[in-house]
Amino acid sequence: MNMNIYSSSVLTRVNKSLVLSISILLLSLVMSVNSFANEPDSSKTNGTLSTELEDIKKQVLKLNRDLFILEEDLLFPASTQVAVFVSVDVGRFFKVDSVELKINDKNVAGFLYTERQRKALEKGGIQQVYLGNLKEGKHQLTAIFTGFDGEGRSTKRAVTHQFEKDDDVVMIELKVEDNESSYRANVRVEEWVL
Amino acid sequence: MVKPTLADTVAAPAHLEDKLYRKALYYYFTGDFGEALNQINLNRQRFNSHSSRSRLFEAGLQVTVGLHHQATESLKALQIEQTGAMVNNVDESKSNTSPKELRLIALLQLAEQQIQQGDTNTAKQTLSQITEISNPYNDQYQILNQLAYWPELPIQSATASEEFHDDKSSERQYFSDAYIKLNQALLHMEQGDFELAKPKLTAIKNTLWLPPSKTFWHLLFNPFSDENEEGLSEKTNDEKIQQQAVNDYAQLLLAQMYVKQERYEAAYYELKDFPQDSPYTESALFIFAFSAQKIKQYTMSLKLFNVIKERFPYSNLGWQASLLLAGQVVDQMSLEEGMTSYQNSERLYKQRITELDNFHQMFLTTDDLLTFSPKKENFLLTVTKPAISAQLTMPFFTNNVYSTDSVWLQKALLDNELQADFQTLVELDLITSHLNGQQQKNQWLKDTLTLNSKRKTKVFEAQQQANYRAIIAQLSDKKQSIANIVANAESELQGDVFASQEQEEWLERIKASKQAISSIDGNRNIEEYQNRLKRVEGVLTWQLQQSFPERLWQHKKLLKEIDQLLLQAKQQRNRFAVLKDSSLLLSDLAERIENSATGIEAQLVNVAKLREKTSNKIQKNVRQFVDNQRLVLEAHLLTSRHEMAAVLESMAKFDKRIEKQLAPNLLNKETL
């Protein structure tokens, strides 16, 4: 019997989930690096291709960023830009389900959260829920959150905030915060100081 | 107004840095790694926000999206920075992770990247910089250390940190220990030190291994981490699978070691209770059947070889099983049955060779290799990509592994390099689709800018026709005259200041009448005239005094309105001046759009070139795979034919022997 045939087969038939996460993969990598030493062409080609792919990805990322900034400069210049964010602190007393935003009594944005998006907020993420343009002057923002309280009952929280738009970007964060003393969540508004 | 860019900004204050970082975190936790990376880049470019925590996060995201070299560079820079921060005792209060821990994570991840890139010498140097290691990172350190020094014994530069010391941890057996011991056992086996390998493998086989505790950073740097996607039950299930796989692998290696030592009985009993649903079932089944044959458990081995043949018709072990089975039939049954068995094997190999050639022909004629017998979900992944995404997100990073319905290609894809090349093709297609989206977006921005420019030109032309200087002078004169009237009225409080034209005419007539009366004074009796004139004058004065406050208010209001008009005219003039300057901004935007268009074009060309290169490489590797498979099959075919010849020879000998035995009888008959 040819031992080499099945022993190599043993090495290649490692469970995928195992392979991806454990050191055996790294070990085989190191081994493959050694075996590649005997095949300089293959290793070289492989390295070049992966480097080229990385370069392309890098360039595409850069293009993406430039285009994003360009778009923002053109469509949302600082003199008119208003951005609204949502964050959740803990989220034990209020599980966010949706948010509706009004500026000067006009609906401007609405967002329905998936489980994953809600968890992302509870883990500390801040979500940009609205980006728009407003003229200089005084404005009113109204946010209505719907969700579930600690006992799973459907509940709502709303907040109104007056703000003034000047020549700089206005960034407003709606913070859904647990209140330990009242066992309920409140929405607090914070304007970012740039 | 243009937002501040990197050049004219100062570092973002701590609270803002935290918020910007959390914006990127949101994208990461929702699984949009490309957008998270984009956000980190934007934070740096827009707000000059690049704390150590952000940099480490960026490096982790770069690993996740496959930018390993860039991640290595980021980690190197971070490691240097953190060393400085520790020396200067800088504490980033905004981060939960201390500079010491950040440096440790950076060094570990840097070493991992270097090992993945095959640069083990540099990885050794990186690891040697770690002097203290805390519990959550100990497993990773031990594994990396082993890999960096493999096959030599690793040098332990780090000692356990008291800060994170946990007495119970030394009693626990984590997966990392299992992998380290497995690697050691493999090395012992390669070197023929079976006695050293055996206790290690036995221990691995019989131990319940625990998954190591993982921090946020561990998960971030593991591109295959499913922490964010899977529920707790699935995570536990994955741990069970890992546990089972580690135990099974150790068991299989033990059996393999026994076979190498020709201890077939030990191998047979080792694999007697091997699970059927293990990832190593095929190999275990083969060793088990082979050992059974060697220890003369023929009924068992016959059944097992048949099972292997049927269950793994395209595997090398299945093909070998066919030959071993035929050999056993010859030995155990009859030559005729053995012959039939060898003929079956021959037919199998010939059939496989024909299939292999057909596969190769079809593969060679396929232009787009991803369209060659893809699995349905892969097909959807590559073909039904959105033409343009609503946002500029990056859908070209995928953890979905390419797979196919073609059995031969499936077998070829067991080679990691080939699998990676197919994955490259998938990613390149996603990049192309993304770039096409960017191209459309860029064109849209260009059109928007053109419209904007046209609108501004129109406004500019309209404004140019308006003579602001004359308008402002006229309004100023008007304002002055009204202001004088109001001032006069306020100082004298005389109603005639606001007399209308008719009232002024009346006043004039009264004045003239007075003069006429005075000229005839003494000649006539003028008393009646004077009384009548006084009455008229009195009524007029009363009317004027009555309307004085109202008219004063109206004038003041008019003055205010003129003031407002004057202000608007001045603002308009200033805006017009700004509009003149903004043409520079528009040309800057136009230039940036042009640059983007050029950049996108260049990348599309690069992608096409790389796709062609990768396809050629895949074709070459598949050709090599086909050649190798054909060689194996031809070798088996040849063996089966040799064996058939041997069987025929044996049959001939047997016939001759029979003939000889029968010959005397025949001779006797003939004599009679």
CSV table of N, CA and C in Angstrom, one decimal, chain A residues 61-171:
chain,number,residue,atom,x,y,z
A,61,LEU,N,-10.4,51.1,-2.7
A,61,LEU,CA,-10.8,51.7,-1.5
A,61,LEU,C,-10.6,53.2,-1.5
A,62,LYS,N,-9.4,53.5,-2.1
A,62,LYS,CA,-9.1,55.0,-2.1
A,62,LYS,C,-10.1,55.7,-3.0
A,63,LEU,N,-10.4,55.1,-4.2
A,63,LEU,CA,-11.3,55.7,-5.1
A,63,LEU,C,-12.7,55.9,-4.4
A,64,ASN,N,-13.0,54.9,-3.7
A,64,ASN,CA,-14.3,54.9,-3.0
A,64,ASN,C,-14.4,56.0,-2.0
A,65,ARG,N,-13.3,56.2,-1.2
A,65,ARG,CA,-13.2,57.3,-0.3
A,65,ARG,C,-13.3,58.6,-1.0
A,66,ASP,N,-12.5,58.8,-2.0
A,66,ASP,CA,-12.5,60.1,-2.7
A,66,ASP,C,-13.8,60.4,-3.3
A,67,LEU,N,-14.5,59.4,-3.8
A,67,LEU,CA,-15.8,59.6,-4.4
A,67,LEU,C,-16.8,60.0,-3.4
A,68,PHE,N,-16.7,59.3,-2.2
A,68,PHE,CA,-17.6,59.6,-1.1
A,68,PHE,C,-17.4,61.1,-0.7
A,69,ILE,N,-16.2,61.5,-0.5
A,69,ILE,CA,-15.9,62.9,-0.1
A,69,ILE,C,-16.4,63.9,-1.1
A,70,LEU,N,-16.2,63.5,-2.4
A,70,LEU,CA,-16.6,64.4,-3.5
A,70,LEU,C,-18.1,64.5,-3.5
A,71,GLU,N,-18.8,63.4,-3.3
A,71,GLU,CA,-20.2,63.4,-3.3
A,71,GLU,C,-20.7,64.3,-2.1
A,72,GLU,N,-20.1,64.2,-1.0
A,72,GLU,CA,-20.5,65.0,0.2
A,72,GLU,C,-20.2,66.5,0.0
A,73,ASP,N,-19.1,66.8,-0.6
A,73,ASP,CA,-18.7,68.2,-0.9
A,73,ASP,C,-19.7,68.8,-1.8
A,74,LEU,N,-20.1,68.0,-2.8
A,74,LEU,CA,-21.0,68.5,-3.8
A,74,LEU,C,-22.4,68.6,-3.4
A,75,LEU,N,-22.9,67.5,-2.7
A,75,LEU,CA,-24.3,67.5,-2.4
A,75,LEU,C,-24.7,68.0,-1.0
A,76,PHE,N,-23.7,67.8,-0.1
A,76,PHE,CA,-24.0,68.3,1.3
A,76,PHE,C,-22.9,69.2,1.8
A,77,PRO,N,-22.7,70.4,1.2
A,77,PRO,CA,-21.6,71.2,1.7
A,77,PRO,C,-21.8,71.6,3.2
A,78,ALA,N,-20.7,71.9,3.9
A,78,ALA,CA,-20.8,72.2,5.3
A,78,ALA,C,-21.8,73.3,5.6
A,79,SER,N,-21.9,74.3,4.8
A,79,SER,CA,-22.8,75.4,5.1
A,79,SER,C,-24.2,75.0,5.2
A,80,THR,N,-24.6,73.9,4.6
A,80,THR,CA,-26.0,73.4,4.7
A,80,THR,C,-26.2,72.1,5.3
A,81,GLN,N,-25.0,71.4,5.6
A,81,GLN,CA,-25.1,70.0,6.0
A,81,GLN,C,-25.7,69.8,7.5
A,82,VAL,N,-26.6,68.9,7.6
A,82,VAL,CA,-27.1,68.5,8.9
A,82,VAL,C,-27.1,66.9,8.9
A,83,ALA,N,-26.5,66.4,10.0
A,83,ALA,CA,-26.5,64.9,10.1
A,83,ALA,C,-27.1,64.5,11.5
A,84,VAL,N,-27.8,63.5,11.4
A,84,VAL,CA,-28.4,63.0,12.7
A,84,VAL,C,-28.0,61.5,12.9
A,85,PHE,N,-27.6,61.3,14.2
A,85,PHE,CA,-27.1,59.9,14.5
A,85,PHE,C,-27.9,59.3,15.6
A,86,VAL,N,-27.8,58.0,15.7
A,86,VAL,CA,-28.5,57.3,16.8
A,86,VAL,C,-27.5,56.4,17.5
A,87,SER,N,-27.6,56.5,18.9
A,87,SER,CA,-26.8,55.6,19.7
A,87,SER,C,-27.6,55.0,20.8
A,88,VAL,N,-27.2,53.9,21.3
A,88,VAL,CA,-27.9,53.3,22.4
A,88,VAL,C,-26.9,53.0,23.6
A,89,ASP,N,-27.3,53.4,24.8
A,89,ASP,CA,-26.5,53.1,25.9
A,89,ASP,C,-27.1,52.0,26.7
A,90,VAL,N,-26.6,50.8,26.6
A,90,VAL,CA,-27.0,49.6,27.3
A,90,VAL,C,-28.2,48.9,26.6
A,91,GLY,N,-29.4,49.6,26.6
A,91,GLY,CA,-30.5,49.0,25.8
A,91,GLY,C,-31.3,47.9,26.6
A,92,ARG,N,-31.2,48.0,27.9
A,92,ARG,CA,-31.9,46.9,28.7
A,92,ARG,C,-33.4,47.3,28.8
A,93,PHE,N,-33.7,48.6,28.9
A,93,PHE,CA,-35.1,48.9,29.2
A,93,PHE,C,-35.8,49.4,27.9
A,94,PHE,N,-35.1,49.4,26.8
A,94,PHE,CA,-35.8,49.8,25.6
A,94,PHE,C,-35.0,49.1,24.4
A,95,LYS,N,-35.7,48.2,23.7
A,95,LYS,CA,-35.1,47.6,22.5
A,95,LYS,C,-35.6,48.4,21.3
A,96,VAL,N,-34.7,49.1,20.7
A,96,VAL,CA,-35.1,49.9,19.6
A,96,VAL,C,-35.6,49.1,18.4
A,97,ASP,N,-36.8,49.5,17.9
A,97,ASP,CA,-37.4,48.8,16.7
A,97,ASP,C,-37.4,49.7,15.5
A,98,SER,N,-37.7,51.0,15.7
A,98,SER,CA,-37.7,51.9,14.6
A,98,SER,C,-37.5,53.3,15.1
A,99,VAL,N,-37.1,54.2,14.1
A,99,VAL,CA,-37.0,55.6,14.5
A,99,VAL,C,-37.6,56.4,13.3
A,100,GLU,N,-38.2,57.5,13.6
A,100,GLU,CA,-38.8,58.4,12.6
A,100,GLU,C,-38.3,59.8,12.9
A,101,LEU,N,-37.8,60.5,11.9
A,101,LEU,CA,-37.3,61.8,12.1
A,101,LEU,C,-38.1,62.9,11.4
A,102,LYS,N,-38.3,64.0,12.1
A,102,LYS,CA,-39.0,65.1,11.4
A,102,LYS,C,-38.1,66.4,11.6
A,103,ILE,N,-38.0,67.2,10.6
A,103,ILE,CA,-37.3,68.4,10.8
A,103,ILE,C,-38.3,69.5,10.3
A,104,ASN,N,-38.6,70.4,11.2
A,104,ASN,CA,-39.6,71.4,11.0
A,104,ASN,C,-40.9,70.8,10.6
A,105,ASP,N,-41.3,69.8,11.3
A,105,ASP,CA,-42.6,69.1,11.1
A,105,ASP,C,-42.7,68.3,9.8
A,106,LYS,N,-41.6,68.2,9.1
A,106,LYS,CA,-41.6,67.4,7.8
A,106,LYS,C,-40.8,66.1,8.0
A,107,ASN,N,-41.4,65.0,7.6
A,107,ASN,CA,-40.7,63.7,7.7
A,107,ASN,C,-39.5,63.7,6.8
A,108,VAL,N,-38.4,63.4,7.4
A,108,VAL,CA,-37.1,63.4,6.6
A,108,VAL,C,-36.5,62.1,6.6
A,109,ALA,N,-36.7,61.3,7.6
A,109,ALA,CA,-36.1,59.9,7.6
A,109,ALA,C,-36.8,59.0,8.5
A,110,GLY,N,-36.7,57.7,8.2
A,110,GLY,CA,-37.3,56.7,9.0
A,110,GLY,C,-36.4,55.4,8.9
A,111,PHE,N,-36.3,54.7,9.9
A,111,PHE,CA,-35.4,53.5,9.9
A,111,PHE,C,-36.0,52.4,10.7
A,112,LEU,N,-36.0,51.2,10.1
A,112,LEU,CA,-36.6,50.0,10.8
A,112,LEU,C,-35.4,49.1,11.1
A,113,TYR,N,-35.1,48.8,12.3
A,113,TYR,CA,-33.9,48.1,12.7
A,113,TYR,C,-34.1,46.6,12.6
A,114,THR,N,-33.0,45.9,12.1
A,114,THR,CA,-33.0,44.5,12.1
A,114,THR,C,-32.3,44.1,13.5
A,115,GLU,N,-32.4,42.8,13.8
A,115,GLU,CA,-31.8,42.4,15.1
A,115,GLU,C,-30.3,42.7,15.1
A,116,ARG,N,-29.7,42.5,14.0
A,116,ARG,CA,-28.2,42.7,13.9
A,116,ARG,C,-27.9,44.2,14.1
A,117,GLN,N,-28.7,45.1,13.5
A,117,GLN,CA,-28.4,46.5,13.5
A,117,GLN,C,-28.7,47.0,15.0
A,118,ARG,N,-29.7,46.4,15.6
A,118,ARG,CA,-30.0,46.8,17.0
A,118,ARG,C,-28.8,46.4,17.9
A,119,LYS,N,-28.3,45.2,17.7
A,119,LYS,CA,-27.2,44.7,18.5
A,119,LYS,C,-26.0,45.6,18.3
A,120,ALA,N,-25.8,46.0,17.0
A,120,ALA,CA,-24.6,46.9,16.7
A,120,ALA,C,-24.7,48.1,17.5
A,121,LEU,N,-25.9,48.7,17.6
A,121,LEU,CA,-26.1,49.9,18.4
A,121,LEU,C,-25.8,49.6,19.9
A,122,GLU,N,-26.3,48.5,20.4
A,122,GLU,CA,-26.1,48.1,21.8
A,122,GLU,C,-24.7,47.8,22.2
A,123,LYS,N,-23.9,47.4,21.1
A,123,LYS,CA,-22.5,47.1,21.4
A,123,LYS,C,-21.6,48.4,21.3
A,124,GLY,N,-22.3,49.5,21.1
A,124,GLY,CA,-21.5,50.8,21.1
A,124,GLY,C,-21.4,51.5,19.8
A,125,GLY,N,-22.0,50.9,18.7
A,125,GLY,CA,-21.9,51.6,17.4
A,125,GLY,C,-22.8,52.8,17.4
A,126,ILE,N,-22.4,53.8,16.5
A,126,ILE,CA,-23.2,55.0,16.3
A,126,ILE,C,-23.7,55.0,14.8
A,127,GLN,N,-25.0,55.1,14.6
A,127,GLN,CA,-25.5,55.0,13.3
A,127,GLN,C,-25.9,56.4,12.7
A,128,GLN,N,-25.4,56.7,11.5
A,128,GLN,CA,-25.9,57.9,10.9
A,128,GLN,C,-27.2,57.6,10.2
A,129,VAL,N,-28.3,58.2,10.8
A,129,VAL,CA,-29.6,57.9,10.3
A,129,VAL,C,-30.1,58.9,9.2
A,130,TYR,N,-29.5,60.1,9.2
A,130,TYR,CA,-30.0,61.1,8.3
A,130,TYR,C,-28.8,62.1,7.9
A,131,LEU,N,-28.8,62.4,6.7
A,131,LEU,CA,-27.8,63.4,6.2
A,131,LEU,C,-28.6,64.3,5.2
A,132,GLY,N,-28.7,65.6,5.5
A,132,GLY,CA,-29.4,66.4,4.6
A,132,GLY,C,-28.9,67.9,4.6
A,133,ASN,N,-29.7,68.7,3.9
A,133,ASN,CA,-29.3,70.1,3.8
A,133,ASN,C,-30.4,71.0,4.4
A,134,LEU,N,-29.9,72.0,5.1
A,134,LEU,CA,-30.9,73.0,5.7
A,134,LEU,C,-30.3,74.4,5.6
A,135,LYS,N,-31.2,75.4,5.5
A,135,LYS,CA,-30.8,76.8,5.4
A,135,LYS,C,-30.3,77.2,6.7
A,136,GLU,N,-29.6,78.3,6.7
A,136,GLU,CA,-29.1,78.9,8.0
A,136,GLU,C,-30.4,79.4,8.8
A,137,GLY,N,-30.3,79.3,10.1
A,137,GLY,CA,-31.4,79.7,10.9
A,137,GLY,C,-31.8,78.7,11.9
A,138,LYS,N,-33.0,79.0,12.6
A,138,LYS,CA,-33.5,78.1,13.6
A,138,LYS,C,-34.3,77.0,13.0
A,139,HIS,N,-34.2,75.8,13.6
A,139,HIS,CA,-34.9,74.6,13.1
A,139,HIS,C,-35.3,73.7,14.3
A,140,GLN,N,-36.3,72.8,14.0
A,140,GLN,CA,-36.7,71.9,15.1
A,140,GLN,C,-36.6,70.5,14.6
A,141,LEU,N,-36.0,69.7,15.4
A,141,LEU,CA,-35.9,68.3,15.1
A,141,LEU,C,-36.8,67.5,16.0
A,142,THR,N,-37.6,66.6,15.5
A,142,THR,CA,-38.4,65.7,16.3
A,142,THR,C,-38.0,64.2,16.0
A,143,ALA,N,-37.8,63.5,17.0
A,143,ALA,CA,-37.5,62.0,16.8
A,143,ALA,C,-38.5,61.2,17.6
A,144,ILE,N,-39.0,60.2,16.9
A,144,ILE,CA,-40.0,59.3,17.5
A,144,ILE,C,-39.4,57.8,17.4
A,145,PHE,N,-39.1,57.3,18.6
A,145,PHE,CA,-38.5,55.9,18.6
A,145,PHE,C,-39.7,55.0,19.0
A,146,THR,N,-39.8,53.8,18.3
A,146,THR,CA,-40.7,52.8,18.8
A,146,THR,C,-39.8,51.6,19.2
A,147,GLY,N,-40.2,50.8,20.1
A,147,GLY,CA,-39.4,49.6,20.5
A,147,GLY,C,-40.2,48.8,21.6
A,148,PHE,N,-39.4,48.1,22.3
A,148,PHE,CA,-40.1,47.2,23.4
A,148,PHE,C,-39.3,47.4,24.7
A,149,ASP,N,-40.2,47.5,25.8
A,149,ASP,CA,-39.5,47.7,27.1
A,149,ASP,C,-39.0,46.4,27.6
A,150,GLY,N,-38.5,46.5,28.8
A,150,GLY,CA,-37.8,45.3,29.4
A,150,GLY,C,-38.8,44.1,29.5
A,151,GLU,N,-40.1,44.3,29.5
A,151,GLU,CA,-41.0,43.2,29.6
A,151,GLU,C,-41.6,42.8,28.3
A,152,GLY,N,-41.1,43.4,27.2
A,152,GLY,CA,-41.5,43.1,25.8
A,152,GLY,C,-42.7,43.8,25.4
A,153,ARG,N,-43.1,44.8,26.1
A,153,ARG,CA,-44.3,45.6,25.7
A,153,ARG,C,-43.9,46.7,24.7
A,154,SER,N,-44.8,46.9,23.7
A,154,SER,CA,-44.5,47.9,22.7
A,154,SER,C,-44.5,49.3,23.3
A,155,THR,N,-43.6,50.1,23.1
A,155,THR,CA,-43.5,51.4,23.7
A,155,THR,C,-42.9,52.4,22.8
A,156,LYS,N,-43.1,53.7,23.1
A,156,LYS,CA,-42.6,54.8,22.2
A,156,LYS,C,-41.8,55.8,23.1
A,157,ARG,N,-40.9,56.4,22.5
A,157,ARG,CA,-40.1,57.5,23.1
A,157,ARG,C,-40.0,58.6,22.1
A,158,ALA,N,-40.2,59.9,22.5
A,158,ALA,CA,-40.1,61.0,21.5
A,158,ALA,C,-39.3,62.1,22.1
A,159,VAL,N,-38.7,62.8,21.3
A,159,VAL,CA,-37.9,64.0,21.8
A,159,VAL,C,-37.9,65.1,20.7
A,160,THR,N,-37.9,66.3,21.2
A,160,THR,CA,-37.9,67.5,20.3
A,160,THR,C,-36.7,68.3,20.6
A,161,HIS,N,-36.0,68.8,19.6
A,161,HIS,CA,-34.8,69.6,19.9
A,161,HIS,C,-34.8,70.8,18.9
A,162,GLN,N,-34.5,72.0,19.5
A,162,GLN,CA,-34.4,73.2,18.7
A,162,GLN,C,-32.9,73.4,18.4
A,163,PHE,N,-32.6,73.7,17.2
A,163,PHE,CA,-31.1,73.9,16.9
A,163,PHE,C,-31.0,75.0,15.9
A,164,GLU,N,-29.8,75.6,15.9
A,164,GLU,CA,-29.6,76.7,14.9
A,164,GLU,C,-28.5,76.2,13.9
A,165,LYS,N,-28.8,76.4,12.7
A,165,LYS,CA,-27.9,76.0,11.6
A,165,LYS,C,-27.1,77.3,11.2
A,166,ASP,N,-25.8,77.1,11.3
A,166,ASP,CA,-25.0,78.3,10.8
A,166,ASP,C,-24.1,77.8,9.7
A,167,ASP,N,-22.9,78.4,9.6
A,167,ASP,CA,-22.1,78.1,8.4
A,167,ASP,C,-21.4,76.7,8.6
A,168,ASP,N,-21.4,76.1,9.8
A,168,ASP,CA,-20.7,74.9,10.0
A,168,ASP,C,-21.6,73.7,10.0
A,169,VAL,N,-21.0,72.5,9.8
A,169,VAL,CA,-21.8,71.3,9.8
A,169,VAL,C,-22.5,71.1,11.2
A,170,VAL,N,-23.8,70.7,11.2
A,170,VAL,CA,-24.5,70.4,12.4
A,170,VAL,C,-24.6,68.9,12.6
A,171,MET,N,-24.1,68.3,13.7
A,171,MET,CA,-24.2,66.9,13.9
A,171,MET,C,-25.0,66.7,15.2
